[in-house]
Every structure is written in structure tokens, then in C-alpha cells.
Amino acid sequence: MDNFIYHNYTEIVFGKGTEQQVGELTAKLGKKVLLHYGGGSIKKFGLYDRVVTALQAAGVDFIELGGVQPNPRLSLVREGISLCRREGVDCVLAVGGGSAIDSAKAIAMGVPYDGDVWDFFGANRKAAPKTVLPIGVVLTIPAAGSETSNNSVITNEDGWMKCGGSSPMVRPQFAILNPELTYTLPFSETANGVADMLAHVLERYFADTEAADFTDRLCEAAMRSILYLGPQVKRDPDNYNIRANLMWAGCSAHGGYLGVGRGTRKGREGDWGSHAIEHPLSAHYGIAHGAGLAIMFPAWMKYVYRAHLPRFVQFAQRVFDVDLPMEDPDAIVLEGIRRLEAFFKQMDLPVRLSEVGIDDAKFVEIAEQIAPVGMFHKLEQEDIIAVYRLAL
Amino acid sequence: MDNFIYHNYTEIVFGKGTEQQVGELTAKLGKKVLLHYGGGSIKKFGLYDRVVTALQAAGVDFIELGGVQPNPRLSLVREGISLCRREGVDCVLAVGGGSAIDSAKAIAMGVPYDGDVWDFFGANRKAAPKTVLPIGVVLTIPAAGSETSNNSVITNEDGWMKCGGSSPMVRPQFAILNPELTYTLPFSETANGVADMLAHVLERYFADTEAADFTDRLCEAAMRSILYLGPQVKRDPDNYNIRANLMWAGCSAHGGYLGVGRGTRKGREGDWGSHAIEHPLSAHYGIAHGAGLAIMFPAWMKYVYRAHLPRFVQFAQRVFDVDLPMEDPDAIVLEGIRRLEAFFKQMDLPVRLSEVGIDDAKFVEIAEQIAPVGMFHKLEQEDIIAVYRLAL
């Protein structure tokens, strides 16, 4: 078990009707807030009006910036930074899913910084934030876990680089999670979210630290719960309890609790190779991040498992109840991966690149751009290409 | 699943050598700290010297108050409050286990309060703290989970009332957890800690909220890990990884994460009847809290399980792998309870009051004093007496 620091200070306000508290919670953050959101859905379903009413009732001055796209873009982040500086904004409120939150975090990092905000992003970051504007969140999509996480993923349109930036300071001060807000999500978005949260646990589970039994078991329990909840929400999308458990699962999966003591001696929890391999796909081809993970994680597993056989056997046995004879551990692992793919298919997610119209045209270029990836299993350029080929 | 607020802001600094950071962390809390601890063990094993050296190196002014006893006493809390006021102390550092931390929390609540600190304790508390001194912790015993919890348990020598007081403000600002510090614990203290942490999960697991699947599974995973770790630490007490997992299990068991969404609509997570039934035993008879829980929890289960059969069947099946035929659910539950008792026995813990020399002399008096108890299963005076009798 590795040394670690765990400091997730986000106040999580969870449950029915909790968005009504956004005014009083935001009032604690500052005097003038940037209300940051995506497309029209929060207006269509009335959430926008409720948030504005709550802010006004609490006497919070605000300006707004909508238009956050999936795979949120650097250009809008820069626009937000300029706007906040011009208007004297001192805190940011994201209303939406992971994209709105990640964009809000990048703005919060950029406003007090003299240089360019992109300095904080990418594998070879030029700088770390010294101070950030405080951030609040009203979450509408259970998926990314950005509502309490310490990082943000932004796409730079110049070269379509999709990169992460992290800092202990970008965890939101509060996160409001009302599962009722997720009833209106199309199933495909819910399914993408399920793949994303499962991947967040998987990335932490596959780490090169032995003997982190407590964290292992929490991860396995979290994955089993997500595997149970996914098909339930497909069958019964208006079931509050299923929606609520799924929303809490998405938050937990990326808040850090499920990664403590495992892989933390290298400064971050887990592997993150599959995320690194997926990011250029969603950046270049515009596929959903969750769909890309459903394709790439099984391929990654097939490529790396032989080097970590006991760990993958434990995964197949404890998470997927594979009870094949121990005399053939490869068969146990491959059955586990098969069940993972079967789960994604049940969620109507793709499990091959061909299903989303991606061929091998950019494999070499992308692999060169991102290599090496992975903390648990390091993949060089040729390995990354091989993983992409396994996913065709 | 219930609405909840989860806000555990404690910075957890975990791992080898981490007590070296106590100076810089304490310096952030205030200008003058009360160093609060128990008996001689922290001096005997050199921890006291290392803490003092770190405080001095960070330029932190301090005074000290030792002498905290197991089942920490109100008289020492009052002495600490007077001392802090007289000396202008503005923060408290506990070095020790749950008793030192609980005593430090009570002092931190009492110093800025005009009335008597006992107002904050007991089922019918007279007041809630409006402000508390910031608290830091160096943990030496994995057990109580007080290092990140929102409560404190103090014994009032006037009547030997052992009562809890809770507030969102008494979570420590930081908690240093170095598993190496636990090597020197006698096995009996480790075993008491194991019983205590298991009980903290059990209290949260048995709550009257349905459909909290994610939290359920995390609780089950945590219990399975504790059941695995307990006998390991008996066999191999100097194994760092076992000690580390156990320390993190104890912290997690009472930090609140394993209770979210379950029973929280009544303002606290879980049942807590077994704790309420145990507290007077340790207060009156001086037995260890963990030992008392090992006796009382199985008795409580035997008394209440028929009213909650599906929940107890799930417990027996998922936590203890009981695979008896479903046609006799009582047999499944009773086998689960039998395995729980067998685990406590394996840890050299008592499972009957007669083993610790307690007879039925005070049952009526105690039951009258504490009734009713339990949020999941309410027990009146006669029920409490019946549970005590089952434990004879």
C-alpha cells in the first residue's frame, strides 16, 4: 500500500430538490458568479430558470456563458477567462455534466493566472495553478465525476489535442446532485456515463501496488454495483433509486476515494492508459468519451493482461464471478473481458472501432502524439497501435 | 435512497513517516496549540519527541495536557478548556487513539462556548456548537475512526454517563495516519479496534432505507476486508501492508462515506442501538468499547433479525458467504451471526458478558437510563434488558 494524501473537501448536497440550495451555497463562494453551461437542455427542462431564481433570491450577482460542447474546447475557456476578468467575476458555477464542469474548472484556473491557461494542461504541463476561483456545481449527467474530482479535460482545437489538467485546488467547493434531473437524459447519454464511471474505477483498480486490499474490495464493490445499475436504468429509467445510486456511483468513481493507497506513489492513482488512448478518438472523431472507453478498455485488457495475470484473474473472479478452473488462468481472464464486452453491448454501447466508423488511418499519427501512456502498464507507440488494432 | 449531505473535509496524510509533517500542518491551524494525549506510550516509543521536534521546527507555540484515559472523561475536558482559555490556545492537536481525539474535540467545542461543554452531549443535547477550535490529529490506534468523524464520545463521571456529541464542525482539519506507529500495539488493543471498526460499518449497514445498493456493496466490501485483515494482523503483526489496510479501514468505517444515502433522512446514518447498549457497559464496568461491541452486536442481531429478515439474509450471504438453502432464512441468518461470533473469538475477543464478569445486576437500571435506542430497530427498556440477557 502506498503513501497518499486524500483531501476531497467538496460539500456534496445530494437528493431530491437540492438545486433549490444553489443560491445560498453560491453566495458563500463570492460576490459575482459566472454561470457556465452547455446547450439548451437546462433551459428546456426548467433547470436554468430554477437556478437563476435561486441565485437572485440569495442576492448573488451573476453573468452567464453558455455553449459548452461535449469535449469542451479551449477557445470557449479563453473567452470565459476574458469575460470573468472584464466583469470582475470571483467564482464560477457550472450547471451541466462533465463538460460544463471541466470548462468551468479551466476558467477558474485561468482567471488569476498571468500566462495562458493551456500551460496547466497536457502530460508535460508548463505550470501548476497557485490559486483558482472557487467553483460550484449543479450536476445533470452522472458520468465524468468531475463534480468532486481534482482535474479537468479540455480539447485544444489547434491540433485537436484533448488533455487533462489537475490540481488539488480545482475540486469544487460544493456539488449539488439531484438524481431527478437525470430522468430526461436519453439512454445513450446514460450509457456513456455508465461506461465512463466504470472506466474510472477500472483505471484505479489496475495499478502496480500490491496489498491494497481495502481499496481493492471497495473498487470491486463499486464495479459490481455499476454492473447491476446499468441494465436497471435501461429497463426502468424513471426509477428514482436506480438513478440516485447511479449518480452517486459516478461521483464516487472519480472522487478519489476508490484510488487511495494504490499507485499513488507515482503521484496519481491507477493506470490511465485507456483514457489516454481514448482521448484522441473523441477529439479527432467526435465520438462520445464513454463509447470510446467501452471500445478501448477491453482491447487494452487483451493486450496487457498476460503481464499481470493474478490481478486480472482476481478481476474476472471477483467482479464478474468467473468460476472456470484455475488451471487455465488465461481462460478466466478472457471470460471476464468477454463479460465486460457483453455488459457494454447490453448498454447499447459499441465495443469495436468499426462500429463507430473509425478505421486505422490515424493510428500511427495518434500513437506518436500520445506515447508513452500508462502508469501500471507502460505502452510505447507500437503498443498503442497494437491496442488500436485489437479494437478494430 | 435518502437525501444526504456529505462534507468530510479532513486532509488525510497517510503512510510511512508522515508524522514528520505535523509541524507544518499544525502551523496552518493557529498560533498556539494544545498538545493533548493519553498515557506514556507515545513517550515510550518516541512519538512524543518527534511531534515536539516537528512543532518546534515549524515555530508552533504549544502547551500540553496528557492523561486522557480510555472512555475519556468530562473532568479532563473541563480542565483542558480552562487551560486553553487561560493560555490563549487557538487550536488543538490530539496525539493518540479515539480517546485522545474525542477529548480534544470536546475541548475544541468547549473553549469558545459560554455554557458548559456537557450541553453538547447526550441524546437530548441542550445546544449545538456554533464555532469550534480547529483540530489536528496524529493517530496511533486504528479503531474509533474519530480522526475524520463528526463526533466525540465523553464519559461524565457524575453518574457514569457515556454520551456522544456531534457537529459538522468537529471533523479534524488534518489527520496523520502512519501505520508504523501501530506495530507496538498489544494484540488485544488491535482486536478491540477491529471490533470497533466492524461495528461502525454494521451500524450503518443496518438502516431502514431501501435501495441504497452502492452504499450497501461498499459496506459489504469494507466488512469483508476487515474480516480478512483481523486474523492476518494476529498472525503477522509487523506486516506493514496489513497494518496499513487496517488503519485505513478504521478511518473509512467512521468517516461517513460508508453511510451516505442510508438512514440519513433521520439526520444520522444507521442504527446505533448496539453502540448505545454498549456505552453504559464500558462506562460502568470499564471494559474496552471494542470488547463490549463484540459481545453486544451478535446479541442485538439475534433479538431484532426476524423483523428485517431480507436484510439479515443479505448480510449473511454477502458478508459471510453463507450458502444454506433459502427455504430456511432463519438458519441463514443464524449461521451468519455464528460466523461473526467465531470471528470475534478468533480475535480473542469476548462474545458473552459472563466472559468479562458482568452479571444482570444493573440491567434494569441501565436500560431505564438509555431507553429508547436504535434508529433502524427501536428498542424500549424491556427490549434492551432482553438483549442484555441474550448476551449473558
Coordinates of N, CA and C in Angstrom, one line a residue, chain A residues 66-188:
Chain A
G66 N -23.0 30.4 -21.9 CA -23.4 29.0 -22.3 C -22.5 28.5 -23.5
G67 N -23.0 27.4 -24.1 CA -22.4 27.0 -25.3 C -21.3 26.0 -25.1
V68 N -21.1 25.4 -23.9 CA -20.1 24.4 -23.7 C -20.5 23.2 -24.6
Q69 N -19.5 22.7 -25.3 CA -19.8 21.5 -26.1 C -19.2 20.2 -25.5
P70 N -19.7 19.0 -25.8 CA -19.0 17.8 -25.4 C -17.6 17.9 -25.9
N71 N -16.7 17.3 -25.1 CA -15.2 17.5 -25.3 C -15.0 19.1 -25.3
P72 N -15.1 19.7 -24.2 CA -15.1 21.2 -24.1 C -13.9 21.8 -24.6
R73 N -14.0 22.9 -25.2 CA -13.0 23.5 -26.0 C -12.2 24.7 -25.4
L74 N -11.0 24.7 -25.7 CA -10.1 25.7 -25.2 C -10.5 27.1 -25.6
S75 N -11.1 27.3 -26.8 CA -11.5 28.7 -27.2 C -12.5 29.2 -26.3
L76 N -13.5 28.4 -25.9 CA -14.6 28.9 -25.0 C -14.0 29.2 -23.6
V77 N -13.1 28.3 -23.2 CA -12.4 28.6 -21.9 C -11.7 30.0 -21.9
R78 N -11.0 30.2 -23.0 CA -10.3 31.6 -23.1 C -11.3 32.7 -23.1
E79 N -12.4 32.5 -23.8 CA -13.5 33.5 -23.9 C -14.0 33.7 -22.4
G80 N -14.2 32.6 -21.7 CA -14.7 32.7 -20.3 C -13.8 33.5 -19.4
I81 N -12.5 33.2 -19.6 CA -11.5 33.9 -18.8 C -11.5 35.4 -19.0
S82 N -11.6 35.8 -20.3 CA -11.6 37.2 -20.6 C -12.9 37.9 -20.0
L83 N -14.0 37.2 -20.2 CA -15.2 37.7 -19.7 C -15.2 37.9 -18.2
C84 N -14.7 36.9 -17.5 CA -14.6 37.0 -16.0 C -13.7 38.1 -15.6
R85 N -12.6 38.3 -16.3 CA -11.7 39.4 -15.9 C -12.4 40.7 -16.1
R86 N -13.0 40.9 -17.3 CA -13.7 42.1 -17.6 C -14.8 42.5 -16.7
E87 N -15.5 41.4 -16.2 CA -16.7 41.7 -15.4 C -16.4 41.6 -13.9
G88 N -15.2 41.3 -13.5 CA -14.9 41.2 -12.1 C -15.6 40.0 -11.4
V89 N -15.6 38.9 -12.1 CA -16.2 37.7 -11.6 C -15.2 37.1 -10.6
D90 N -15.7 36.6 -9.4 CA -14.8 36.0 -8.4 C -15.2 34.5 -8.1
C91 N -16.1 33.9 -8.8 CA -16.4 32.5 -8.6 C -17.2 32.0 -9.8
V92 N -17.2 30.6 -10.0 CA -17.8 30.0 -11.2 C -18.8 29.0 -10.7
L93 N -19.9 29.0 -11.4 CA -20.9 27.9 -11.2 C -21.2 27.2 -12.5
A94 N -20.9 25.9 -12.5 CA -21.2 25.1 -13.6 C -22.5 24.4 -13.4
V95 N -23.4 24.4 -14.5 CA -24.6 23.7 -14.4 C -24.6 22.8 -15.6
G96 N -24.5 21.5 -15.4 CA -24.5 20.6 -16.5 C -23.7 19.3 -16.1
G97 N -23.1 18.7 -17.2 CA -22.3 17.5 -16.9 C -20.8 17.7 -16.9
G98 N -20.1 16.7 -17.2 CA -18.6 16.8 -17.1 C -18.0 17.9 -17.9
S99 N -18.6 18.1 -19.1 CA -18.0 19.1 -20.0 C -18.2 20.5 -19.4
A100 N -19.3 20.9 -18.9 CA -19.5 22.2 -18.3 C -18.7 22.4 -17.1
I101 N -18.5 21.3 -16.3 CA -17.7 21.4 -15.1 C -16.2 21.6 -15.5
D102 N -15.8 20.7 -16.4 CA -14.3 20.8 -16.8 C -14.0 22.2 -17.4
S103 N -14.9 22.7 -18.2 CA -14.7 24.0 -18.8 C -14.7 25.1 -17.7
A104 N -15.6 25.0 -16.7 CA -15.6 25.9 -15.6 C -14.4 25.9 -14.8
K105 N -13.8 24.6 -14.6 CA -12.6 24.5 -13.8 C -11.4 25.2 -14.6
A106 N -11.4 25.0 -15.9 CA -10.3 25.6 -16.6 C -10.4 27.2 -16.6
I107 N -11.6 27.7 -16.6 CA -11.8 29.1 -16.5 C -11.3 29.6 -15.1
A108 N -11.7 28.8 -14.1 CA -11.4 29.1 -12.7 C -9.8 29.1 -12.5
M109 N -9.2 28.2 -13.2 CA -7.7 28.2 -13.2 C -7.1 29.4 -13.9
G110 N -7.7 29.7 -15.0 CA -7.1 30.7 -15.9 C -7.2 32.2 -15.5
V111 N -8.4 32.5 -14.8 CA -8.6 33.9 -14.5 C -7.5 34.5 -13.6
P112 N -7.0 33.9 -12.6 CA -6.0 34.5 -11.7 C -4.6 34.3 -12.3
Y113 N -4.4 33.7 -13.4 CA -3.1 33.3 -13.9 C -2.6 34.3 -15.0
D114 N -1.4 34.7 -14.9 CA -0.8 35.6 -15.9 C -0.6 35.1 -17.3
G115 N -0.2 33.8 -17.3 CA 0.1 33.2 -18.6 C -1.1 32.6 -19.3
D116 N -0.9 31.7 -20.2 CA -2.0 31.1 -21.0 C -2.5 29.8 -20.2
V117 N -3.8 29.7 -20.1 CA -4.4 28.6 -19.3 C -3.9 27.2 -19.8
W118 N -3.6 27.1 -21.1 CA -3.2 25.8 -21.6 C -1.9 25.3 -21.0
D119 N -1.1 26.2 -20.3 CA 0.1 25.9 -19.6 C -0.2 24.8 -18.5
F120 N -1.5 24.7 -18.1 CA -1.8 23.8 -17.0 C -2.2 22.4 -17.5
F121 N -2.3 22.2 -18.8 CA -2.8 21.0 -19.4 C -1.7 20.2 -20.1
G122 N -2.0 18.9 -20.2 CA -1.1 18.0 -21.0 C -0.1 17.3 -20.1
A123 N 0.5 16.3 -20.7 CA 1.4 15.4 -20.0 C 2.6 16.2 -19.5
N124 N 3.0 17.2 -20.3 CA 4.2 18.0 -19.9 C 3.8 19.4 -19.6
R125 N 3.0 19.5 -18.5 CA 2.5 20.8 -18.2 C 3.6 21.8 -17.9
K126 N 3.4 23.0 -18.3 CA 4.4 24.1 -18.1 C 4.2 24.7 -16.7
A127 N 3.0 24.6 -16.1 CA 2.8 25.3 -14.8 C 1.7 24.6 -14.0
A128 N 1.7 24.9 -12.7 CA 0.6 24.4 -11.8 C -0.1 25.6 -11.2
P129 N -1.4 25.6 -11.1 CA -2.1 26.8 -10.6 C -1.7 27.1 -9.1
K130 N -1.5 28.3 -8.8 CA -1.2 28.7 -7.5 C -2.4 29.1 -6.7
T131 N -3.4 29.6 -7.5 CA -4.7 29.9 -6.9 C -5.8 29.8 -8.0
V132 N -7.0 29.5 -7.6 CA -8.1 29.3 -8.6 C -9.3 30.0 -8.0
L133 N -10.2 30.4 -8.9 CA -11.5 30.9 -8.4 C -12.3 29.7 -7.8
P134 N -13.1 30.0 -6.7 CA -13.9 28.9 -6.2 C -15.0 28.5 -7.1
I135 N -15.3 27.2 -7.1 CA -16.2 26.6 -8.1 C -17.4 25.9 -7.4
G136 N -18.6 26.1 -8.0 CA -19.7 25.3 -7.5 C -20.3 24.6 -8.7
V137 N -21.1 23.5 -8.4 CA -21.6 22.7 -9.5 C -23.1 22.3 -9.2
V138 N -23.9 22.3 -10.2 CA -25.2 21.6 -10.2 C -25.1 20.6 -11.3
L139 N -25.1 19.3 -10.9 CA -24.8 18.2 -11.9 C -26.0 17.7 -12.5
T140 N -26.0 17.5 -13.8 CA -27.1 17.0 -14.6 C -26.9 15.6 -15.2
I141 N -25.6 15.2 -15.4 CA -25.3 13.9 -16.0 C -24.3 13.1 -15.1
P142 N -24.7 12.0 -14.7 CA -23.8 11.1 -13.9 C -22.9 10.4 -14.8
A143 N -21.6 10.8 -14.8 CA -20.7 10.2 -15.7 C -19.2 10.5 -15.3
A144 N -18.8 11.8 -15.6 CA -17.4 12.1 -15.5 C -16.9 12.2 -14.1
G145 N -17.7 12.4 -13.1 CA -17.2 12.5 -11.8 C -16.5 13.8 -11.5
S146 N -16.5 14.7 -12.5 CA -15.8 16.0 -12.3 C -16.3 16.8 -11.1
E147 N -17.5 16.5 -10.7 CA -18.1 17.4 -9.6 C -17.4 17.3 -8.3
T148 N -16.5 16.3 -8.1 CA -15.7 16.4 -6.9 C -14.2 16.1 -7.2
S149 N -13.9 15.9 -8.5 CA -12.5 15.5 -8.8 C -11.6 16.6 -8.9
N150 N -10.3 16.3 -8.9 CA -9.3 17.3 -8.9 C -8.7 17.6 -10.3
N151 N -9.5 17.3 -11.4 CA -9.0 17.6 -12.7 C -10.0 18.0 -13.7
S152 N -9.5 18.3 -14.9 CA -10.3 18.9 -16.0 C -9.7 18.4 -17.3
V153 N -10.6 18.1 -18.2 CA -10.0 17.7 -19.5 C -10.6 18.6 -20.6
I154 N -9.7 19.2 -21.3 CA -10.0 20.3 -22.3 C -9.4 19.9 -23.7
T155 N -10.2 20.2 -24.7 CA -9.7 20.0 -26.1 C -9.2 21.3 -26.7
N156 N -7.9 21.2 -27.2 CA -7.4 22.4 -27.9 C -7.6 22.2 -29.4
E157 N -8.4 23.0 -30.0 CA -8.8 22.8 -31.4 C -7.6 22.9 -32.3
D158 N -6.5 23.6 -31.8 CA -5.3 23.7 -32.6 C -4.6 22.3 -32.5
G159 N -4.9 21.4 -33.4 CA -4.3 20.1 -33.4 C -5.2 19.0 -32.7
W160 N -6.4 19.5 -32.2 CA -7.3 18.6 -31.6 C -6.6 17.7 -30.5
M161 N -5.9 18.4 -29.7 CA -5.3 17.8 -28.5 C -6.3 17.8 -27.4
K162 N -6.6 16.6 -26.8 CA -7.5 16.6 -25.7 C -6.7 16.2 -24.5
C163 N -6.5 17.1 -23.6 CA -5.5 17.0 -22.5 C -6.1 17.2 -21.1
G164 N -5.6 16.6 -20.1 CA -6.0 16.8 -18.7 C -5.2 17.8 -18.0
G165 N -5.8 18.5 -17.0 CA -5.0 19.3 -16.1 C -5.5 19.1 -14.7
S166 N -4.6 18.9 -13.8 CA -5.1 18.6 -12.4 C -4.5 19.5 -11.4
S167 N -5.2 19.7 -10.3 CA -4.7 20.5 -9.2 C -5.5 20.2 -8.0
P168 N -4.9 20.1 -6.8 CA -5.8 19.9 -5.6 C -6.8 21.0 -5.4
M169 N -6.5 22.2 -6.1 CA -7.4 23.3 -5.8 C -8.6 23.4 -6.7
V170 N -8.7 22.5 -7.8 CA -9.9 22.6 -8.6 C -11.0 21.7 -8.2
R171 N -10.9 21.1 -7.1 CA -12.2 20.4 -6.6 C -13.2 21.5 -6.3
P172 N -14.4 21.3 -6.8 CA -15.5 22.3 -6.5 C -15.7 22.4 -4.9
Q173 N -16.1 23.6 -4.5 CA -16.4 23.8 -3.1 C -17.7 23.1 -2.8
F174 N -18.7 23.1 -3.7 CA -19.9 22.3 -3.4 C -20.3 21.7 -4.7
A175 N -21.1 20.6 -4.6 CA -21.7 19.9 -5.7 C -23.1 19.5 -5.4
I176 N -24.0 20.0 -6.1 CA -25.4 19.6 -5.9 C -25.8 18.5 -6.9
L177 N -26.3 17.4 -6.3 CA -26.6 16.2 -7.1 C -28.0 15.8 -6.9
N178 N -28.9 16.2 -7.8 CA -30.3 15.8 -7.7 C -30.6 14.8 -8.8
P179 N -30.8 13.5 -8.4 CA -31.0 12.4 -9.4 C -32.2 12.7 -10.3
E180 N -33.2 13.4 -9.8 CA -34.4 13.7 -10.6 C -34.0 14.4 -11.9
L181 N -32.9 15.2 -11.9 CA -32.5 15.9 -13.1 C -32.0 15.0 -14.2
T182 N -31.8 13.7 -13.9 CA -31.2 12.8 -14.9 C -32.3 12.0 -15.6
Y183 N -33.6 12.2 -15.2 CA -34.7 11.4 -15.8 C -34.7 11.7 -17.3
T184 N -34.4 13.0 -17.7 CA -34.6 13.4 -19.1 C -33.5 13.0 -20.0
L185 N -32.4 12.4 -19.4 CA -31.3 12.1 -20.3 C -31.7 11.0 -21.3
P186 N -31.3 11.1 -22.5 CA -31.5 10.0 -23.5 C -30.7 8.8 -22.9
F187 N -31.2 7.5 -23.2 CA -30.5 6.4 -22.7 C -29.0 6.3 -23.2
S188 N -28.8 6.8 -24.4 CA -27.4 6.7 -24.9 C -26.5 7.5 -24.0

